[in-house]
PDB file of C-alpha atoms in Angstrom:
ATOM      1  CA  LYS A   1     -10.716   3.892 -13.483  1.00 85.00           C
ATOM      2  CA  GLN A   2     -10.126   5.246  -9.998  1.00 90.00           C
ATOM      3  CA  GLU A   3      -7.440   7.910  -9.681  1.00 93.00           C
ATOM      4  CA  VAL A   4      -6.086   9.178  -6.377  1.00 96.00           C
ATOM      5  CA  THR A   5      -4.280  12.504  -6.070  1.00 97.00           C
ATOM      6  CA  GLN A   6      -2.380  13.807  -3.071  1.00 97.00           C
ATOM      7  CA  ILE A   7      -1.571  17.467  -2.571  1.00 93.00           C
ATOM      8  CA  PRO A   8       0.963  18.764  -1.796  1.00 92.00           C
ATOM      9  CA  ALA A   9       3.636  16.390  -3.073  1.00 94.00           C
ATOM     10  CA  ALA A  10       6.025  17.708  -0.421  1.00 96.00           C
ATOM     11  CA  LEU A  11       5.629  19.791   2.704  1.00 96.00           C
ATOM     12  CA  SER A  12       8.177  21.231   5.126  1.00 97.00           C
ATOM     13  CA  VAL A  13       7.026  22.687   8.451  1.00 96.00           C
ATOM     14  CA  PRO A  14       8.598  23.742  11.756  1.00 97.00           C
ATOM     15  CA  GLU A  15       8.090  21.536  14.783  1.00 97.00           C
ATOM     16  CA  GLY A  16       4.862  22.164  16.672  1.00 97.00           C
ATOM     17  CA  GLU A  17       2.811  23.259  13.706  1.00 97.00           C
ATOM     18  CA  ASN A  18      -0.591  21.743  12.915  1.00 97.00           C
ATOM     19  CA  LEU A  19      -0.871  20.563   9.318  1.00 96.00           C
ATOM     20  CA  VAL A  20      -3.280  19.076   6.802  1.00 96.00           C
ATOM     21  CA  LEU A  21      -2.560  16.603   4.039  1.00 97.00           C
ATOM     22  CA  ASN A  22      -5.058  16.269   1.228  1.00 97.00           C
ATOM     23  CA  CYS A  23      -6.273  13.302  -0.790  1.00 98.00           C
ATOM     24  CA  SER A  24      -8.813  13.337  -3.611  1.00 98.00           C
ATOM     25  CA  PHE A  25     -10.307  10.468  -5.622  1.00 97.00           C
ATOM     26  CA  THR A  26     -12.292  10.440  -8.839  1.00 95.00           C
ATOM     27  CA  ASP A  27     -14.820   7.638  -8.194  1.00 91.00           C
ATOM     28  CA  SER A  28     -16.934   8.137  -5.074  1.00 90.00           C
ATOM     29  CA  ALA A  29     -18.081   4.493  -5.065  1.00 88.00           C
ATOM     30  CA  ILE A  30     -15.524   3.443  -2.469  1.00 91.00           C
ATOM     31  CA  TYR A  31     -15.643   0.821   0.258  1.00 90.00           C
ATOM     32  CA  ASN A  32     -13.126   2.489   2.551  1.00 93.00           C
ATOM     33  CA  LEU A  33     -10.083   4.772   2.609  1.00 96.00           C
ATOM     34  CA  GLN A  34      -6.831   4.157   4.408  1.00 96.00           C
ATOM     35  CA  TRP A  35      -3.949   6.443   5.336  1.00 98.00           C
ATOM     36  CA  PHE A  36      -0.451   4.964   5.547  1.00 97.00           C
ATOM     37  CA  ARG A  37       2.950   6.172   6.627  1.00 97.00           C
ATOM     38  CA  GLN A  38       6.149   5.075   4.896  1.00 96.00           C
ATOM     39  CA  ASP A  39       9.615   5.737   6.284  1.00 95.00           C
ATOM     40  CA  PRO A  40      12.577   5.696   3.862  1.00 91.00           C
ATOM     41  CA  GLY A  41      13.494   2.150   2.816  1.00 89.00           C
ATOM     42  CA  LYS A  42      10.659   0.651   4.840  1.00 91.00           C
ATOM     43  CA  GLY A  43       7.241  -0.844   4.292  1.00 92.00           C
ATOM     44  CA  LEU A  44       3.912   0.883   4.807  1.00 95.00           C
ATOM     45  CA  THR A  45       2.372   1.295   8.236  1.00 95.00           C
ATOM     46  CA  SER A  46      -1.374   1.789   8.503  1.00 95.00           C
ATOM     47  CA  LEU A  47      -2.408   4.941  10.376  1.00 97.00           C
ATOM     48  CA  LEU A  48      -6.172   5.194  10.002  1.00 97.00           C
ATOM     49  CA  LEU A  49      -8.937   3.342   8.180  1.00 95.00           C
ATOM     50  CA  ILE A  50     -12.239   5.080   7.410  1.00 96.00           C
ATOM     51  CA  GLN A  51     -15.206   3.076   6.185  1.00 93.00           C
ATOM     52  CA  SER A  52     -17.401   4.689   3.521  1.00 92.00           C
ATOM     53  CA  SER A  53     -20.198   5.197   6.079  1.00 93.00           C
ATOM     54  CA  GLN A  54     -17.922   7.099   8.454  1.00 95.00           C
ATOM     55  CA  ARG A  55     -16.973  10.774   8.408  1.00 95.00           C
ATOM     56  CA  GLU A  56     -13.783  10.672  10.475  1.00 96.00           C
ATOM     57  CA  GLN A  57     -11.372   8.595  12.523  1.00 96.00           C
ATOM     58  CA  THR A  58      -8.944   9.692  15.210  1.00 97.00           C
ATOM     59  CA  SER A  59      -5.785   8.169  16.633  1.00 96.00           C
ATOM     60  CA  GLY A  60      -3.733  10.244  19.031  1.00 97.00           C
ATOM     61  CA  ARG A  61      -2.567  13.402  17.236  1.00 97.00           C
ATOM     62  CA  LEU A  62      -3.972  12.178  13.923  1.00 98.00           C
ATOM     63  CA  ASN A  63      -7.457  12.837  12.580  1.00 98.00           C
ATOM     64  CA  ALA A  64      -8.667  11.703   9.178  1.00 97.00           C
ATOM     65  CA  SER A  65     -11.890  12.894   7.586  1.00 97.00           C
ATOM     66  CA  LEU A  66     -13.803  11.561   4.611  1.00 97.00           C
ATOM     67  CA  ASP A  67     -16.278  13.335   2.325  1.00 96.00           C
ATOM     68  CA  LYS A  68     -17.246  10.605  -0.075  1.00 93.00           C
ATOM     69  CA  SER A  69     -19.644  12.673  -2.140  1.00 92.00           C
ATOM     70  CA  SER A  70     -16.963  15.217  -3.008  1.00 95.00           C
ATOM     71  CA  GLY A  71     -14.201  12.611  -3.325  1.00 96.00           C
ATOM     72  CA  ARG A  72     -11.970  14.076  -0.626  1.00 97.00           C
ATOM     73  CA  SER A  73     -10.141  13.048   2.507  1.00 98.00           C
ATOM     74  CA  THR A  74      -7.837  14.998   4.781  1.00 97.00           C
ATOM     75  CA  LEU A  75      -5.265  13.870   7.331  1.00 97.00           C
ATOM     76  CA  TYR A  76      -4.788  16.361  10.133  1.00 97.00           C
ATOM     77  CA  ILE A  77      -1.628  16.117  12.231  1.00 97.00           C
ATOM     78  CA  ALA A  78      -1.620  18.146  15.428  1.00 97.00           C
ATOM     79  CA  ALA A  79       1.505  19.525  17.077  1.00 97.00           C
ATOM     80  CA  SER A  80       3.882  18.020  14.547  1.00 97.00           C
ATOM     81  CA  GLN A  81       7.174  16.456  15.700  1.00 97.00           C
ATOM     82  CA  PRO A  82      10.411  15.618  13.829  1.00 97.00           C
ATOM     83  CA  GLY A  83       9.486  11.945  14.221  1.00 97.00           C
ATOM     84  CA  ASP A  84       6.451  12.576  12.000  1.00 97.00           C
ATOM     85  CA  SER A  85       8.787  13.093   9.038  1.00 97.00           C
ATOM     86  CA  ALA A  86       7.865  10.447   6.460  1.00 97.00           C
ATOM     87  CA  THR A  87       5.856   9.933   3.284  1.00 97.00           C
ATOM     88  CA  TYR A  88       2.102   9.754   3.844  1.00 98.00           C
ATOM     89  CA  LEU A  89       0.032   7.715   1.411  1.00 97.00           C
ATOM     90  CA  CYS A  90      -3.694   7.667   0.856  1.00 97.00           C
ATOM     91  CA  ALA A  91      -5.385   4.571  -0.612  1.00 96.00           C
ATOM     92  CA  VAL A  92      -8.992   3.911  -1.563  1.00 94.00           C
ATOM     93  CA  MET A  93     -10.699   0.566  -1.921  1.00 90.00           C
ATOM     94  CA  GLY A  94     -13.329   0.397  -4.632  1.00 83.00           C
ATOM     95  CA  SER A  95     -16.721  -1.154  -4.085  1.00 78.00           C
ATOM     96  CA  GLY A  96     -18.505  -3.658  -6.275  1.00 67.00           C
ATOM     97  CA  GLY A  97     -16.425  -5.699  -8.681  1.00 61.00           C
ATOM     98  CA  SER A  98     -13.152  -3.993  -7.780  1.00 56.00           C
ATOM     99  CA  ASN A  99     -13.542  -4.223  -4.038  1.00 60.00           C
ATOM    100  CA  TYR A 100     -10.414  -6.252  -3.476  1.00 69.00           C
ATOM    101  CA  LYS A 101      -8.103  -3.619  -4.840  1.00 80.00           C
ATOM    102  CA  LEU A 102      -6.513  -0.590  -3.259  1.00 88.00           C
ATOM    103  CA  THR A 103      -5.648   2.379  -5.443  1.00 92.00           C
ATOM    104  CA  PHE A 104      -2.853   4.519  -4.020  1.00 95.00           C
ATOM    105  CA  GLY A 105      -1.947   8.149  -4.355  1.00 96.00           C
ATOM    106  CA  LYS A 106       1.700   9.042  -4.941  1.00 95.00           C
ATOM    107  CA  GLY A 107       2.098  10.389  -1.434  1.00 96.00           C
ATOM    108  CA  THR A 108       3.066  13.558   0.400  1.00 97.00           C
ATOM    109  CA  LEU A 109       6.644  13.789   1.675  1.00 96.00           C
ATOM    110  CA  LEU A 110       6.497  15.520   5.054  1.00 97.00           C
ATOM    111  CA  THR A 111       9.542  17.050   6.732  1.00 97.00           C
ATOM    112  CA  VAL A 112       9.192  18.447  10.244  1.00 97.00           C
ATOM    113  CA  ASN A 113      12.143  20.638  11.173  1.00 96.00           C
ATOM    114  CA  PRO A 114      13.327  20.877  14.801  1.00 95.00           C
TER     115      PRO A 114
ATOM    116  CA  ASN B   1       2.820 -12.533  15.455  1.00 77.00           C
ATOM    117  CA  ALA B   2       5.563 -11.924  12.909  1.00 82.00           C
ATOM    118  CA  GLY B   3       3.018 -10.206  10.669  1.00 94.00           C
ATOM    119  CA  VAL B   4       3.867 -10.152   6.960  1.00 96.00           C
ATOM    120  CA  THR B   5       7.363 -11.363   6.135  1.00 97.00           C
ATOM    121  CA  GLN B   6       9.203 -11.156   2.810  1.00 97.00           C
ATOM    122  CA  THR B   7      12.392 -12.753   1.561  1.00 97.00           C
ATOM    123  CA  PRO B   8      14.871 -11.878   0.251  1.00 97.00           C
ATOM    124  CA  LYS B   9      15.362  -8.243   1.300  1.00 96.00           C
ATOM    125  CA  PHE B  10      17.529  -7.485  -1.707  1.00 97.00           C
ATOM    126  CA  GLN B  11      18.273  -9.348  -4.932  1.00 97.00           C
ATOM    127  CA  VAL B  12      20.308  -8.696  -8.068  1.00 97.00           C
ATOM    128  CA  LEU B  13      19.348 -10.620 -11.213  1.00 97.00           C
ATOM    129  CA  LYS B  14      20.600 -10.715 -14.747  1.00 97.00           C
ATOM    130  CA  THR B  15      18.179 -10.239 -17.610  1.00 97.00           C
ATOM    131  CA  GLY B  16      16.439 -13.522 -18.408  1.00 97.00           C
ATOM    132  CA  GLN B  17      16.941 -15.120 -15.014  1.00 97.00           C
ATOM    133  CA  SER B  18      13.984 -16.332 -13.003  1.00 96.00           C
ATOM    134  CA  MET B  19      13.322 -16.064  -9.297  1.00 96.00           C
ATOM    135  CA  THR B  20      10.612 -16.302  -6.670  1.00 98.00           C
ATOM    136  CA  LEU B  21       9.870 -13.608  -4.109  1.00 98.00           C
ATOM    137  CA  GLN B  22       8.526 -15.150  -0.942  1.00 98.00           C
ATOM    138  CA  CYS B  23       5.720 -13.742   1.177  1.00 98.00           C
ATOM    139  CA  ALA B  24       4.185 -15.240   4.304  1.00 97.00           C
ATOM    140  CA  GLN B  25       1.730 -14.070   6.943  1.00 97.00           C
ATOM    141  CA  ASP B  26       0.812 -15.644  10.263  1.00 95.00           C
ATOM    142  CA  MET B  27      -2.420 -13.734  10.899  1.00 95.00           C
ATOM    143  CA  ASN B  28      -4.733 -16.168   9.066  1.00 94.00           C
ATOM    144  CA  HIS B  29      -5.631 -13.475   6.549  1.00 95.00           C
ATOM    145  CA  GLU B  30      -7.628 -14.505   3.498  1.00 94.00           C
ATOM    146  CA  TYR B  31      -6.668 -11.568   1.294  1.00 94.00           C
ATOM    147  CA  MET B  32      -3.097 -11.172   0.044  1.00 96.00           C
ATOM    148  CA  SER B  33      -1.635  -8.873  -2.589  1.00 96.00           C
ATOM    149  CA  TRP B  34       1.595  -8.013  -4.358  1.00 97.00           C
ATOM    150  CA  TYR B  35       2.514  -4.424  -5.261  1.00 97.00           C
ATOM    151  CA  ARG B  36       5.466  -2.790  -6.913  1.00 97.00           C
ATOM    152  CA  GLN B  37       6.624   0.699  -6.006  1.00 96.00           C
ATOM    153  CA  ASP B  38       8.493   2.832  -8.511  1.00 94.00           C
ATOM    154  CA  PRO B  39       9.579   6.483  -8.258  1.00 88.00           C
ATOM    155  CA  GLY B  40       6.908   8.772  -9.672  1.00 84.00           C
ATOM    156  CA  MET B  41       4.481   5.871 -10.211  1.00 86.00           C
ATOM    157  CA  GLY B  42       3.376   5.102  -6.687  1.00 87.00           C
ATOM    158  CA  LEU B  43       2.265   1.626  -5.651  1.00 94.00           C
ATOM    159  CA  ARG B  44       0.674  -0.535  -8.311  1.00 94.00           C
ATOM    160  CA  LEU B  45      -1.122  -3.828  -7.803  1.00 93.00           C
ATOM    161  CA  ILE B  46       0.450  -6.832  -9.572  1.00 96.00           C
ATOM    162  CA  HIS B  47      -1.649  -9.821  -8.437  1.00 96.00           C
ATOM    163  CA  TYR B  48      -3.948 -10.567  -5.566  1.00 94.00           C
ATOM    164  CA  SER B  49      -5.635 -13.514  -3.875  1.00 94.00           C
ATOM    165  CA  VAL B  50      -8.894 -13.770  -1.951  1.00 92.00           C
ATOM    166  CA  GLY B  51      -8.117 -17.179  -0.474  1.00 92.00           C
ATOM    167  CA  ALA B  52      -6.176 -20.383  -0.987  1.00 92.00           C
ATOM    168  CA  GLY B  53      -6.473 -21.513  -4.579  1.00 93.00           C
ATOM    169  CA  ILE B  54      -7.913 -18.214  -5.827  1.00 93.00           C
ATOM    170  CA  THR B  55      -5.803 -15.554  -7.550  1.00 94.00           C
ATOM    171  CA  ASP B  56      -6.451 -12.735  -9.997  1.00 92.00           C
ATOM    172  CA  GLN B  57      -4.571 -10.077 -11.919  1.00 93.00           C
ATOM    173  CA  GLY B  58      -4.063  -6.544 -10.816  1.00 91.00           C
ATOM    174  CA  GLU B  59      -3.000  -3.472 -12.751  1.00 90.00           C
ATOM    175  CA  VAL B  60       0.451  -4.639 -13.930  1.00 95.00           C
ATOM    176  CA  PRO B  61       0.492  -8.471 -14.082  1.00 96.00           C
ATOM    177  CA  ASN B  62       2.631  -9.054 -17.179  1.00 96.00           C
ATOM    178  CA  GLY B  63       5.861 -10.939 -16.477  1.00 96.00           C
ATOM    179  CA  TYR B  64       4.698 -12.212 -13.083  1.00 97.00           C
ATOM    180  CA  ASN B  65       2.985 -15.377 -11.896  1.00 97.00           C
ATOM    181  CA  VAL B  66       1.429 -16.215  -8.549  1.00 97.00           C
ATOM    182  CA  SER B  67      -0.147 -19.173  -6.824  1.00 95.00           C
ATOM    183  CA  ARG B  68      -1.786 -19.623  -3.422  1.00 96.00           C
ATOM    184  CA  SER B  69      -1.638 -23.188  -2.186  1.00 96.00           C
ATOM    185  CA  THR B  70      -1.947 -22.267   1.503  1.00 96.00           C
ATOM    186  CA  THR B  71      -3.514 -19.418   3.454  1.00 96.00           C
ATOM    187  CA  GLU B  72      -0.103 -18.390   4.789  1.00 96.00           C
ATOM    188  CA  ASP B  73       2.024 -18.141   1.652  1.00 97.00           C
ATOM    189  CA  PHE B  74       1.738 -16.108  -1.534  1.00 98.00           C
ATOM    190  CA  PRO B  75       4.919 -16.313  -3.664  1.00 98.00           C
ATOM    191  CA  LEU B  76       5.530 -14.076  -6.679  1.00 98.00           C
ATOM    192  CA  ARG B  77       7.440 -15.581  -9.597  1.00 98.00           C
ATOM    193  CA  LEU B  78       9.401 -13.674 -12.207  1.00 96.00           C
ATOM    194  CA  LEU B  79       9.711 -16.018 -15.172  1.00 92.00           C
ATOM    195  CA  SER B  80      12.302 -14.131 -17.224  1.00 96.00           C
ATOM    196  CA  ALA B  81      13.519 -10.973 -15.508  1.00 96.00           C
ATOM    197  CA  ALA B  82      13.745  -7.710 -17.449  1.00 97.00           C
ATOM    198  CA  PRO B  83      15.350  -4.380 -16.457  1.00 97.00           C
ATOM    199  CA  SER B  84      11.814  -2.880 -16.359  1.00 96.00           C
ATOM    200  CA  GLN B  85      11.111  -5.133 -13.368  1.00 97.00           C
ATOM    201  CA  THR B  86      13.687  -3.317 -11.275  1.00 97.00           C
ATOM    202  CA  SER B  87      11.563  -2.072  -8.391  1.00 97.00           C
ATOM    203  CA  VAL B  88      10.666  -2.480  -4.749  1.00 97.00           C
ATOM    204  CA  TYR B  89       8.086  -5.220  -4.221  1.00 98.00           C
ATOM    205  CA  PHE B  90       5.663  -5.241  -1.316  1.00 97.00           C
ATOM    206  CA  CYS B  91       3.417  -8.021  -0.145  1.00 97.00           C
ATOM    207  CA  ALA B  92       0.299  -7.164   1.877  1.00 96.00           C
ATOM    208  CA  SER B  93      -2.507  -8.985   3.624  1.00 96.00           C
ATOM    209  CA  ARG B  94      -5.786  -8.302   5.383  1.00 94.00           C
ATOM    210  CA  ARG B  95      -8.391 -10.414   7.117  1.00 93.00           C
ATOM    211  CA  THR B  96     -11.456  -9.038   5.360  1.00 88.00           C
ATOM    212  CA  VAL B  97     -12.193  -6.381   2.753  1.00 82.00           C
ATOM    213  CA  ALA B  98     -13.334  -3.990   5.478  1.00 84.00           C
ATOM    214  CA  GLU B  99     -10.217  -4.247   7.610  1.00 89.00           C
ATOM    215  CA  THR B 100      -6.736  -2.772   7.702  1.00 92.00           C
ATOM    216  CA  GLN B 101      -4.175  -3.896   5.135  1.00 93.00           C
ATOM    217  CA  TYR B 102      -0.770  -4.847   6.550  1.00 95.00           C
ATOM    218  CA  PHE B 103       2.418  -4.604   4.520  1.00 96.00           C
ATOM    219  CA  GLY B 104       5.673  -6.519   4.580  1.00 96.00           C
ATOM    220  CA  PRO B 105       9.075  -4.767   4.674  1.00 95.00           C
ATOM    221  CA  GLY B 106       9.635  -5.117   0.934  1.00 97.00           C
ATOM    222  CA  THR B 107      12.102  -6.741  -1.471  1.00 97.00           C
ATOM    223  CA  ARG B 108      14.416  -4.523  -3.500  1.00 97.00           C
ATOM    224  CA  LEU B 109      15.060  -6.085  -6.903  1.00 98.00           C
ATOM    225  CA  LEU B 110      17.679  -4.920  -9.370  1.00 97.00           C
ATOM    226  CA  VAL B 111      17.687  -6.466 -12.845  1.00 97.00           C
ATOM    227  CA  LEU B 112      20.829  -5.834 -14.872  1.00 97.00           C
TER     228      LEU B 112
END
């Protein structure tokens, strides 16, 4: 059974700092990996999607990397802003018979202080 | 596009009552899913569908039923609500397995 772990569970940084959020998964047979953002009381917003054949994806100040063989992904946020404060979730989609299902980590709660 | 919509936004039920959570998408997505989100447990898959007329169970299906008669709609039915079903429910959809999954705004359910 796939398990997804996100470290740290919470992170507080001053505005302007560059930061890295970590995601690890136990089964490397994945189809893709997706990073989401969730604001309090809201749904999930997709940030980046990395296919299993890709090593990284970039969108603005966000960069996500994937090392499938080691079961790791990182989300890099450059020049953090207070508006980046949210919970960040990592989710992996299994390949083969389970390839319709996303398995989520429990998230990292990010606070960016002005 | 309205994206993925869910109704109601909030609902209070008494134990034993039944209700249907509605989910609709206007993006012509084949794949739709229902998740519940609980503190400390993360998001867990309840049921999913890979197209009209095709549904399957996820990780926590007990106490819930689904059907998919159209591409657009994927309702979730609670047959006899229990306090353990107090949660936030999210519906999601995507066009293909390889593409981004989009989430609705959620339904907060409280079972007394």
